[in-house]
C-alpha positions as MATLAB code, in Angstrom:
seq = 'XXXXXXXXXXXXXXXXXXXXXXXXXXXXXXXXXXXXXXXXXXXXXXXXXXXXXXXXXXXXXXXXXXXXXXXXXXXXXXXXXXXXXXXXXXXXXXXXXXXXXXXXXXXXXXXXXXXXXXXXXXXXXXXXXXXXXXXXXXXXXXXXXXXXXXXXXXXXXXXXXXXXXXXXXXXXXXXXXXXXXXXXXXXXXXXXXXXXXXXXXXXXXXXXXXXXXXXXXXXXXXXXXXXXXXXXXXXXXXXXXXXXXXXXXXXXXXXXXXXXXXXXXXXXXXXXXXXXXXXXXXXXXXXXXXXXXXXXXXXXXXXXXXXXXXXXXXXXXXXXXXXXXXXXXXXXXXXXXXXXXXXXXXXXXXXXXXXXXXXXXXXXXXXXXXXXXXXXXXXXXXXXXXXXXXXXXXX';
ca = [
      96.940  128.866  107.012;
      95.232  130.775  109.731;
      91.896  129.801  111.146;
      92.980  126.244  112.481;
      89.918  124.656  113.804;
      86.629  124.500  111.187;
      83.499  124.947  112.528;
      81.588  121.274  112.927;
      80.132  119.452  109.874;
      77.104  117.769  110.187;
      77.880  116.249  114.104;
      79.407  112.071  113.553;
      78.666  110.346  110.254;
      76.795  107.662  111.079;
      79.070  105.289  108.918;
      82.828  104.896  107.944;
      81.510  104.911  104.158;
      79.653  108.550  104.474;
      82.757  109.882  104.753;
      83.198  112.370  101.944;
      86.515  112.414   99.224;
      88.907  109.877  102.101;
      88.295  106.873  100.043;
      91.537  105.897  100.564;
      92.161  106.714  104.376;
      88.546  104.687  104.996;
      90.157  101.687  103.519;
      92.943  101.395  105.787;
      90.791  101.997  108.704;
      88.240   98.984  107.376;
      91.079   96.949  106.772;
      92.014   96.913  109.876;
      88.601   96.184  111.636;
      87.807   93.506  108.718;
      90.721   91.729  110.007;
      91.264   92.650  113.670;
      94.766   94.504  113.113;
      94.182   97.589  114.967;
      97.011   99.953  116.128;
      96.675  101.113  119.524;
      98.082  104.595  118.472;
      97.464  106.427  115.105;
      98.118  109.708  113.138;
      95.392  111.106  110.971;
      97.727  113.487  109.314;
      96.174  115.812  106.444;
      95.072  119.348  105.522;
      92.480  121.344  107.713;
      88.601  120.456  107.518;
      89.068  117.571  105.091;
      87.075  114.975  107.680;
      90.002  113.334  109.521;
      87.720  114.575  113.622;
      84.510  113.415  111.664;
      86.681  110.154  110.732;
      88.449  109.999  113.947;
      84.492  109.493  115.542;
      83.233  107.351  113.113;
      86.141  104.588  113.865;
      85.532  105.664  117.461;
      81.960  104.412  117.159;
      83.271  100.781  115.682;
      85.486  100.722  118.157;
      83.435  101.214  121.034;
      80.399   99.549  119.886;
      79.429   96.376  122.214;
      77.925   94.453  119.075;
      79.780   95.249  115.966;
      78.387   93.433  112.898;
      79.611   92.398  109.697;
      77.902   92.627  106.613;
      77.981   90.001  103.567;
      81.327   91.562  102.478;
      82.712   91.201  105.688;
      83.057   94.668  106.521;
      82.770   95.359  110.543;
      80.144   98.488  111.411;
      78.731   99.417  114.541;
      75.639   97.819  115.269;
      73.670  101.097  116.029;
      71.844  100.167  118.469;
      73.797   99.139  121.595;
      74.052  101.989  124.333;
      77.265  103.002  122.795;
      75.750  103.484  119.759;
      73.428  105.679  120.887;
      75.808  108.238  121.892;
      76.903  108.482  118.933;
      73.230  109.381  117.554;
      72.251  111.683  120.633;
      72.844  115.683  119.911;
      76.209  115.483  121.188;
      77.286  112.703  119.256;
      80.149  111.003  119.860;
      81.423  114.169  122.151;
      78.702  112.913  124.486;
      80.439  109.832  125.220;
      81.475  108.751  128.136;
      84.961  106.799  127.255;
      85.508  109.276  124.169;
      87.992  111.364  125.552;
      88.657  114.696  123.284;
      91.581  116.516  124.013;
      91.247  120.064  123.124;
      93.515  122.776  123.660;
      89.945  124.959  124.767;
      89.566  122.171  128.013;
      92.356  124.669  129.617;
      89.296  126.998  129.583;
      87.520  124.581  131.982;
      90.323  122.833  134.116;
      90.211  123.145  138.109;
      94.077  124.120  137.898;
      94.419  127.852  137.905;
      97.246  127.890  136.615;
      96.039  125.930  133.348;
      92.811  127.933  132.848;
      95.265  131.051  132.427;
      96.727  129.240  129.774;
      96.069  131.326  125.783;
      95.246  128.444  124.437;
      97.822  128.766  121.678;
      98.838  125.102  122.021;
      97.978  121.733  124.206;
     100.396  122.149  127.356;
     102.028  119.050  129.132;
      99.463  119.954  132.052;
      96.553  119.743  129.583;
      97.439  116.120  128.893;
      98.601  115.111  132.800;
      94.978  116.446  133.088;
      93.129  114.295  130.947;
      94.973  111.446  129.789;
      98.593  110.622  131.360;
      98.430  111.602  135.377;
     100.442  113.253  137.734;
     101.100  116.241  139.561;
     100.851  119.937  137.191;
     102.392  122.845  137.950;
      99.610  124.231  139.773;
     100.002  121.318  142.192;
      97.215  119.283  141.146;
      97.186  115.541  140.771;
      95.794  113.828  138.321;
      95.095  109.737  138.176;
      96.088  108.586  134.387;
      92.864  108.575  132.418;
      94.268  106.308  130.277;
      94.538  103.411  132.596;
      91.094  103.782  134.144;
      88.906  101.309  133.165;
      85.999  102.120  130.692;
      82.853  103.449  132.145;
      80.873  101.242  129.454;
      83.695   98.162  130.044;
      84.327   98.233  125.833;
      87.045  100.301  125.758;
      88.216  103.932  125.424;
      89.532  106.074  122.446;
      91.302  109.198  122.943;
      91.230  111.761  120.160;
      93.651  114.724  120.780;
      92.775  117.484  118.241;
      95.432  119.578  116.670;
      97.818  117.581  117.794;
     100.183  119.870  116.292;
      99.475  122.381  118.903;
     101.288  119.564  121.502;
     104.425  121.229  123.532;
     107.593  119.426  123.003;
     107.401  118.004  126.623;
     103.803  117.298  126.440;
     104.769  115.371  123.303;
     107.544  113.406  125.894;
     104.876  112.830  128.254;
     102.568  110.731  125.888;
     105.249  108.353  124.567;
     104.714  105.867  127.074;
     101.455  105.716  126.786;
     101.606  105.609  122.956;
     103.941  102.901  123.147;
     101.731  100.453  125.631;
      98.672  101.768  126.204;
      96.182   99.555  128.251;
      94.641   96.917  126.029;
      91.184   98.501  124.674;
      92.605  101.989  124.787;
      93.273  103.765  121.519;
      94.586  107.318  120.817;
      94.240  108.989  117.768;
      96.758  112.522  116.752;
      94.552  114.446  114.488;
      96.879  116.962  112.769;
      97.182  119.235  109.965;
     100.876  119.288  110.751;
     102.611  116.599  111.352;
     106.026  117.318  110.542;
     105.729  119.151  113.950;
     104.809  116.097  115.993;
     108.936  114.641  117.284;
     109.825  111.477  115.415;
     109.486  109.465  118.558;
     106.073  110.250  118.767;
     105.178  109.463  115.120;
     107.576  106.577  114.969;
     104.858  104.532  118.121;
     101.752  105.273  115.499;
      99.966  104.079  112.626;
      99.691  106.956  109.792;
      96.729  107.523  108.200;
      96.738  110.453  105.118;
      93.529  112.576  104.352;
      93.560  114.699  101.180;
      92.220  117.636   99.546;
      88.892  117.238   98.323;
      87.773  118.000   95.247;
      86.085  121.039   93.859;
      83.507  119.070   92.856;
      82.343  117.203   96.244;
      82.617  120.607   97.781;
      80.238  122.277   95.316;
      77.661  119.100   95.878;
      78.185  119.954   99.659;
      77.481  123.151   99.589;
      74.805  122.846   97.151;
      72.710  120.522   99.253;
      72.529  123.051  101.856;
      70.263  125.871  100.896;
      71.452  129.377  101.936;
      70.003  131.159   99.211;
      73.396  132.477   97.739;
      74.401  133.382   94.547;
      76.213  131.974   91.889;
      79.322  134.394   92.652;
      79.012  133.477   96.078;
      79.146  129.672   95.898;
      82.268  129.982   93.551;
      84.025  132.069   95.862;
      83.255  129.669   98.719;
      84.532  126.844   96.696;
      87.897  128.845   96.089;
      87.950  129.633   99.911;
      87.974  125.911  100.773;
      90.234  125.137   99.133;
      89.768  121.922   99.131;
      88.084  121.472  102.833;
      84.369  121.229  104.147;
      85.373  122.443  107.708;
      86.297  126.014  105.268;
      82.863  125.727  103.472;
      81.285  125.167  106.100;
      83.179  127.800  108.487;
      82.435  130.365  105.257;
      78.011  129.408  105.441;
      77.886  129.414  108.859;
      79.722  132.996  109.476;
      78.947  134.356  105.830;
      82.565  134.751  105.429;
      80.748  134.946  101.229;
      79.786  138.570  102.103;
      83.333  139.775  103.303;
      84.750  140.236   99.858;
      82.062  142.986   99.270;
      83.413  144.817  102.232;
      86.943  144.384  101.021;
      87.597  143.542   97.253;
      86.330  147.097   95.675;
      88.543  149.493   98.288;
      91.479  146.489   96.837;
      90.114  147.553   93.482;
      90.259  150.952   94.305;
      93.851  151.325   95.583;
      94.963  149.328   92.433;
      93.103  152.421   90.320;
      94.818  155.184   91.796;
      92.223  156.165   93.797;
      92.622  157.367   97.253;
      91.122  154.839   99.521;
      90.601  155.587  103.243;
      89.719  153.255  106.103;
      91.100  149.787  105.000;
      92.663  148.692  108.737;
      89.370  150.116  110.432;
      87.515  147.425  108.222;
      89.476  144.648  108.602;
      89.558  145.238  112.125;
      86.042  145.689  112.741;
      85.561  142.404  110.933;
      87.839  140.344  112.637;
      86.331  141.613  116.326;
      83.057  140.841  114.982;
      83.591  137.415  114.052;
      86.257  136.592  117.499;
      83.137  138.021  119.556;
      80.777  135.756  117.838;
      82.963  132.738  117.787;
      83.481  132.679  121.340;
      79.841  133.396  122.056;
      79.587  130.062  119.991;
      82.534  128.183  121.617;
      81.969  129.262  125.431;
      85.520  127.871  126.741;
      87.533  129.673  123.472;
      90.132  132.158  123.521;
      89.180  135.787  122.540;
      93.142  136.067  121.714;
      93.008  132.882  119.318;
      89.445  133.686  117.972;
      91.272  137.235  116.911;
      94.114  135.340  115.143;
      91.318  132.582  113.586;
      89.437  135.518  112.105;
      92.109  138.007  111.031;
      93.884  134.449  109.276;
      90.107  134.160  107.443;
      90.541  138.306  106.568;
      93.449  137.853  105.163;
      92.337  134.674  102.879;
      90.053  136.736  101.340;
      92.855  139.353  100.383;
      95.123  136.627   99.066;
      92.219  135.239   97.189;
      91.783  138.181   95.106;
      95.583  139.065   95.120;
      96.112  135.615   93.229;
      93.103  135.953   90.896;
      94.940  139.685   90.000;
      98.371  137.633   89.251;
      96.642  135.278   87.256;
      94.603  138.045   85.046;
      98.028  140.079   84.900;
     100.135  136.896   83.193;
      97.682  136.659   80.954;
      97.670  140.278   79.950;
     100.985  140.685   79.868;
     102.806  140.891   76.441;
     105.260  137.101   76.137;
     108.593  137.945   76.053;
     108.605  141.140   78.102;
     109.728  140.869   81.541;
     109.318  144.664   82.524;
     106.020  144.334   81.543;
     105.281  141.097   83.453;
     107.257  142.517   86.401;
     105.058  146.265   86.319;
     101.648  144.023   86.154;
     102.378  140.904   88.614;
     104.871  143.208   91.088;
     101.939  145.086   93.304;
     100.195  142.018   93.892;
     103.249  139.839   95.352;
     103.726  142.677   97.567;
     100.200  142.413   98.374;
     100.857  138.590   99.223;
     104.044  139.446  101.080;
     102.494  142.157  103.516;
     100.212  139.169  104.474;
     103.163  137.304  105.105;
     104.291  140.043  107.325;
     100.970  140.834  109.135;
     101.062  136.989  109.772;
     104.211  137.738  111.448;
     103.267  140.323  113.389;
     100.161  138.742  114.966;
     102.337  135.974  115.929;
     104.413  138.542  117.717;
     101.370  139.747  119.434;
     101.404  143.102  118.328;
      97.952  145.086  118.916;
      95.606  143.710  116.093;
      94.503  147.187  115.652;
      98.319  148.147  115.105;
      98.418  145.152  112.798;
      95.843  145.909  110.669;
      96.110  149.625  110.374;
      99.817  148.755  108.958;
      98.823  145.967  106.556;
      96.249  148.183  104.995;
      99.405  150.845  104.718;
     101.630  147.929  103.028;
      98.409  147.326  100.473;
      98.103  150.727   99.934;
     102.007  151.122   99.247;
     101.927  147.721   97.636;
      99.682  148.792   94.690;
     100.938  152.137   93.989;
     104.453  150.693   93.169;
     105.939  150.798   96.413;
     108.577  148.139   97.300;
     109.378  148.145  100.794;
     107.890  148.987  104.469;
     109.471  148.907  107.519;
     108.084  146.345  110.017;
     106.581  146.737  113.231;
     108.708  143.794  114.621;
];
């Protein structure tokens, strides 16, 4: 799935137990406060936007707090009022924090190495994390003390949270395995990842794994419905689809109206699949995607134009699949049991639909000229659904 990062939630829960749908992942995490087992290293391993960053500063908060109570169940929370606490309250919440160390893959945006800031920010380079939490010299001839080892600025510890860990080169991966291993005592580090079958074995083997899950249809619907943005009925179910299972979708979708894209897109689908002659596909998708890379990095200063582009034209293509799949649904229930031709003649144009997606995924990965990109996926959708079976690729 395209479109990695959400957009934020509501800034840091103030609690572990506000956490929505991660009942289970919360538990661990409380078990291990309640009885002072902590890891020094963990994974919080799951699908996009489910709340494992929100999570990941809600421990933080515990962990950092300089008078963490218990209540009559003997569960530890942060006391909320200590100056670490109030980080965590200000507007920048827990990103405001002094020994809260995020590791982005956007800090190459803002690093005094040259070399780094011309970095594409398509993943977390082994300079990104000499930077900002191991030491030593980069390529670019910079040296770096080991942030890891400094002592806290607030003298309770520090937690490092390295987002999309995923995105971690194989020898920045090699670079942290010390530090996973024996870390200074107080300093945590926490792998958020959507992925992690692409973190190396010797890097999950030094951590504690903690799973997130989907959540359900249902606590995304409450979500959404306790913000009001005035949408319709349509629109909310279609956002619920498009989460799939994931407020940092729902709330990417309100915050961008991604709700209004199928209008621009679903009836020229609708028209190809009639026969009709439908003009102009590629120019819409493409206009679409620029408009929402332009705006994202006008939201997120230090991002990527290139990666915004790839974000948004992952999102474009969501909303294609979405109504390719509700077609192939419709068309096996149309379709007369027992006859495969017929199955095949009403299901067929849509898989190809869902395969040119494949392929435009591909391509962008290729970095082929989005406008190139689109203009031929809107071809393969045009072929797709008028019984075409096969395109040649750009790549």
């Amino acid at each position: 799935m395209a479109g990695q990062t959400p957009a934020p939630l509501d800034r840091v829960t103030d609690r572990m137990d506000h956490i929505l749908g991660q009942s289970r992942a919360v538990e661990v995490l409380r078990a291990a406060l309640d009885h002072d087992r902590l890891h020094h290293a963990y994974i919080f391993h799951g699908p996009v936007g489910v709340g494992k960053f929100t999570t990941a500063l809600a421990f933080a908060r515990v962990l950092l707090c300089h008078a963490p109570q218990s209540d009559l169940a003997g569960r530890v929370e942060a006391c909320g009022g200590c100056a670490s606490c109030r980080y965590f309250t200000s507007a920048q919440g827990g990103e405001g924090h002094p020994d809260v160390h995020l590791v982005r893959k956007e800090l190459a945006a803002v690093s005094d190495d040259a070399q780094l800031r011309r970095k594409k920010q398509t993943n977390i380079p082994v300079d990104l994390i000499r930077q900002h939490v191991v030491g030593g010299e980069t390529q670019g001839g910079k040296f770096y003390d080991a942030a890891a080892y400094l002592k806290p600025v607030m003298g309770h510890g520090k937690v490092f949270i390295i987002d999309e860990a995923d995105l971690l080169e194989e020898e920045s991966q090699n670079a942290l395995l010390k530090t996973l291993e024996e870390p200074p005592v107080g300093t945590y580090l926490i792998l958020v990842t959507s992925s992690e079958d692409r973190l190396a074995v010797t890097v999950r083997s030094r951590c504690q794994r903690v799973g997130f899950v989907s959540l359900s249809d249902e606590v995304v619907r409450q979500w959404v419905g306790a913000r009001d943005h005035g949408l319709t009925d349509e629109q909310v179910e279609w956002l619920i689809v498009f989460a799939d299972g994931s407020l940092g979708r729902a709330s990417l979708g309100l915050e961008y109206q991604l709700y209004e894209w199928p209008a621009a897109i679903v009836p020229t689908l609708e028209g190809l699949a009639a026969g009709q002659v439908e003009v102009g596909l590629g120019v819409k998708l493409a206009k679409m995607i620029d408009d929402f890379a332009a705006r994202w990095v006008k939201d997120h200063p230090n991002a990527s134009k290139e990666a915004a582009n790839r974000r948004a034209a992952g999102l474009a293509w969501s909303v294609i699949a979405h109504h390719a799949r509700r077609q192939l649904a419709q068309a096996a229930r149309n379709a007369p049991a027992g006859d495969v031709d017929a199955v095949q003649t009403l299901v067929g144009p849509w898989l190809r639909v869902i395969a040119s997606l494949d392929l435009a995924e591909r391509e962008l990965a290729a970095n082929l000229n989005l406008g190139l990109v689109c203009d031929h996926l809107a071809s393969l959708v045009e072929r797709s659904l008028a019984g075409a079976t096969e395109s040649p690729s750009l790549v």
